[in-house]
Amino acid sequence: MIVQAYAAETPKGELKPYEYKLDPVKGDDVDIEILYCGICHSDMSMLNNDWRSTQYPFVPGHEIVGKIIGKGELVKHLAIGQIVGVGWSAYSCLTCEECMSGNHNLCNDAKGTITGRHGGFADKVRCQSAWVIPIPEGVNLAAAGPLFCGGVTVFNPIIQNNITPLASVGVVGIGGLGHMALSFLKAWGCEVTAFSTSPEKEAEAKALGAHHFVSTHDKDALKQLKGRFDMILDTVNVELDWNNYLRTLKSKGVLHIVGVAPSITARVGHLMSKQRSISASPTGSPHVMAEMMKFVARHDIQPMVEVRPLAEVNEAMEKLHNGKPRYRLVLKMKE
Ligand code: NAP
Ligand code: ZN
């Protein structure tokens, strides 16, 4: 099978048409004809080789929505023609302690859709069937892709940290991930506060689900929120005023990091005095993804997306680089 994709040959390189061949599908792999693919900030970080792990030619894309067009002989639970999603992960061993306990996203042998493999800026993609998530009827397919990476990345901390509807939660960074976090947390029943460097996002953040909006240019605003939150969910890829964010947590509150900031330095005293903790997580397991899709369908949650044709992929990447998406760019594979 020939796959028509867009690839970069070098770090920060332009994405150009690129063709590669796949052998006939077998085992528990699934082939998907891609309809839409979201653009996550991690695609940009991988394209730029920020994490020193990118292999070139590099085909980005790991927020995939498509139709199953082929499956190996071991795949019984999915059907040809079924509409499905794929996120950051394309493979895990399924036998280690993590996989056996349902934490497939923590598998030591996990392989990403764009790490050593070719991703979803393409007409087709292949991955292991365990990571192929059926999309419930009624979900808007053009807006569904971002749920499979950005969405589950902010949904998973709600589950992992046992967040209840009584909780007060702050979301830092109202971008692709952050805007979905606001909608999830509102539907979950929480009191939701958006922290943003962009005051012009206030009205949209409130429409998406925030009860309160804090402009982080105002340093005093953070200090006034001492002891307010059960969880701060950080979606930003730069280092924050960690100590002041820790102080906004209640006793036993958690600062949960999903944005890939280089490092964190914080005073132990701010943790110890109130038994606060710092945590972080990568995406979510297939089970959490499937649960998220049920939640999304039940609450009619949709990422806010701007859809562009695949041929405009470089312009779309430039827009993401400039921090302009409102709030997720999605590529459409066919006219
Ligand atoms: P995005 O759409 O670019 O949004 C990031 C947001 O961060 C921006 O909209 C902005 O929000 C805020 N921001 C940007 N620069 C900032 C700065 N200098 N200081 C403070 N805030 C800043 O990115 P995304 O796709 O949501 O991804 C966010 C991060 O999550 C990236 O690091 C990405 O690699 C990571 N990620 C991690 C996982 C995981 O598994 N843990 C999965 C997916 C993505 P405001 O305008 O509101 O300030
Ligand atoms: Zn991603």
Short mmCIF file of C-alpha atoms in Angstrom, two decimals, residues 141-264:
data_model
loop_
_atom_site.label_atom_id
_atom_site.label_comp_id
_atom_site.label_asym_id
_atom_site.label_seq_id
_atom_site.Cartn_x
_atom_site.Cartn_y
_atom_site.Cartn_z
CA LEU A 141 -15.69 14.19 12.98
CA ALA A 142 -14.07 17.44 11.83
CA ALA A 143 -13.60 18.44 15.48
CA ALA A 144 -12.92 15.00 16.99
CA GLY A 145 -9.21 14.51 16.16
CA PRO A 146 -7.88 16.83 18.89
CA LEU A 147 -9.63 14.72 21.52
CA PHE A 148 -7.31 11.78 20.89
CA CYS A 149 -4.13 13.52 22.05
CA GLY A 150 -4.82 16.95 23.55
CA GLY A 151 -8.23 15.91 24.86
CA VAL A 152 -7.25 12.73 26.65
CA THR A 153 -4.12 14.40 28.01
CA VAL A 154 -6.29 16.81 30.02
CA PHE A 155 -9.13 14.33 30.68
CA ASN A 156 -6.78 11.74 32.21
CA PRO A 157 -5.62 13.94 35.14
CA ILE A 158 -9.27 14.32 36.22
CA ILE A 159 -9.45 10.52 36.53
CA GLN A 160 -5.94 9.96 37.93
CA ASN A 161 -6.37 12.60 40.65
CA ASN A 162 -9.91 11.53 41.61
CA ILE A 163 -11.30 15.00 40.93
CA THR A 164 -14.88 15.27 42.15
CA PRO A 165 -17.60 17.76 41.11
CA LEU A 166 -16.92 19.61 44.37
CA ALA A 167 -13.35 20.42 43.33
CA SER A 168 -12.02 23.79 42.33
CA VAL A 169 -9.58 23.45 39.42
CA GLY A 170 -7.32 25.95 37.66
CA VAL A 171 -6.22 25.44 34.06
CA VAL A 172 -3.00 27.21 33.04
CA GLY A 173 -2.68 28.04 29.33
CA ILE A 174 -5.81 28.29 27.19
CA GLY A 175 -4.53 26.75 23.98
CA GLY A 176 -5.33 23.42 22.30
CA LEU A 177 -5.16 21.38 25.50
CA GLY A 178 -6.35 24.09 27.89
CA HIS A 179 -9.53 24.97 26.02
CA MET A 180 -10.63 21.30 26.06
CA ALA A 181 -9.79 21.09 29.79
CA LEU A 182 -12.21 23.97 30.50
CA SER A 183 -15.09 22.14 28.76
CA PHE A 184 -14.35 18.80 30.43
CA LEU A 185 -14.08 20.30 33.92
CA LYS A 186 -17.26 22.35 33.53
CA ALA A 187 -19.19 19.27 32.42
CA TRP A 188 -17.59 17.32 35.32
CA GLY A 189 -19.22 19.83 37.67
CA CYS A 190 -16.09 21.59 38.99
CA GLU A 191 -15.50 25.26 39.72
CA VAL A 192 -13.15 26.19 36.88
CA THR A 193 -10.57 28.99 36.68
CA ALA A 194 -8.64 29.80 33.50
CA PHE A 195 -5.10 31.23 33.82
CA SER A 196 -3.95 32.90 30.63
CA THR A 197 -1.33 35.27 29.26
CA SER A 198 -3.94 36.43 26.72
CA PRO A 199 -6.60 38.73 28.26
CA GLU A 200 -8.45 38.72 24.92
CA LYS A 201 -9.34 35.05 25.51
CA GLU A 202 -11.51 35.85 28.57
CA ALA A 203 -14.93 35.79 26.90
CA GLU A 204 -14.19 32.58 24.98
CA ALA A 205 -12.69 30.90 28.04
CA LYS A 206 -15.88 31.66 29.96
CA ALA A 207 -18.04 30.41 27.08
CA LEU A 208 -15.99 27.20 27.03
CA GLY A 209 -16.57 26.56 30.73
CA ALA A 210 -14.44 28.82 32.95
CA HIS A 211 -16.25 30.43 35.88
CA HIS A 212 -13.28 32.75 36.49
CA PHE A 213 -10.49 34.14 34.33
CA VAL A 214 -7.09 35.24 35.66
CA SER A 215 -4.71 37.22 33.51
CA THR A 216 -1.24 35.97 34.47
CA HIS A 217 0.34 39.31 33.53
CA ASP A 218 -1.09 40.45 36.87
CA LYS A 219 1.44 38.94 39.34
CA ASP A 220 -0.64 39.95 42.38
CA ALA A 221 -3.68 38.05 41.08
CA LEU A 222 -1.89 34.73 41.66
CA LYS A 223 -0.87 35.71 45.19
CA GLN A 224 -4.46 36.57 46.08
CA LEU A 225 -5.60 33.04 45.20
CA LYS A 226 -3.70 31.35 48.05
CA GLY A 227 -5.25 28.03 49.15
CA ARG A 228 -8.02 28.02 46.51
CA PHE A 229 -7.56 24.98 44.26
CA ASP A 230 -7.72 21.20 44.52
CA MET A 231 -5.81 20.88 41.25
CA ILE A 232 -3.86 23.19 39.00
CA LEU A 233 -3.61 21.64 35.53
CA ASP A 234 -0.62 23.15 33.71
CA THR A 235 -0.74 22.87 29.89
CA VAL A 236 2.06 25.34 29.09
CA ASN A 237 5.46 24.39 27.64
CA VAL A 238 7.48 27.00 29.54
CA GLU A 239 8.55 27.26 33.18
CA LEU A 240 6.01 28.99 35.40
CA ASP A 241 6.07 30.86 38.69
CA TRP A 242 5.94 27.41 40.30
CA ASN A 243 6.07 28.56 43.93
CA ASN A 244 3.15 30.92 43.59
CA TYR A 245 1.10 28.30 41.72
CA LEU A 246 1.84 25.79 44.52
CA ARG A 247 0.60 28.33 47.06
CA THR A 248 -2.74 28.57 45.25
CA LEU A 249 -3.38 24.90 46.13
CA LYS A 250 -5.47 23.79 49.11
CA SER A 251 -4.06 21.20 51.55
CA LYS A 252 -3.45 17.94 49.64
CA GLY A 253 -3.94 19.79 46.35
CA VAL A 254 -1.97 18.72 43.27
CA LEU A 255 -0.07 20.66 40.64
CA HIS A 256 -0.52 18.39 37.62
CA ILE A 257 1.74 19.07 34.66
CA VAL A 258 0.96 18.02 31.08
CA GLY A 259 2.73 20.85 29.19
CA VAL A 260 6.30 19.91 28.32
CA ALA A 261 8.23 22.59 30.24
CA PRO A 262 11.98 21.94 30.45
CA SER A 263 12.11 21.63 34.26
CA ILE A 264 10.49 22.55 37.54
#
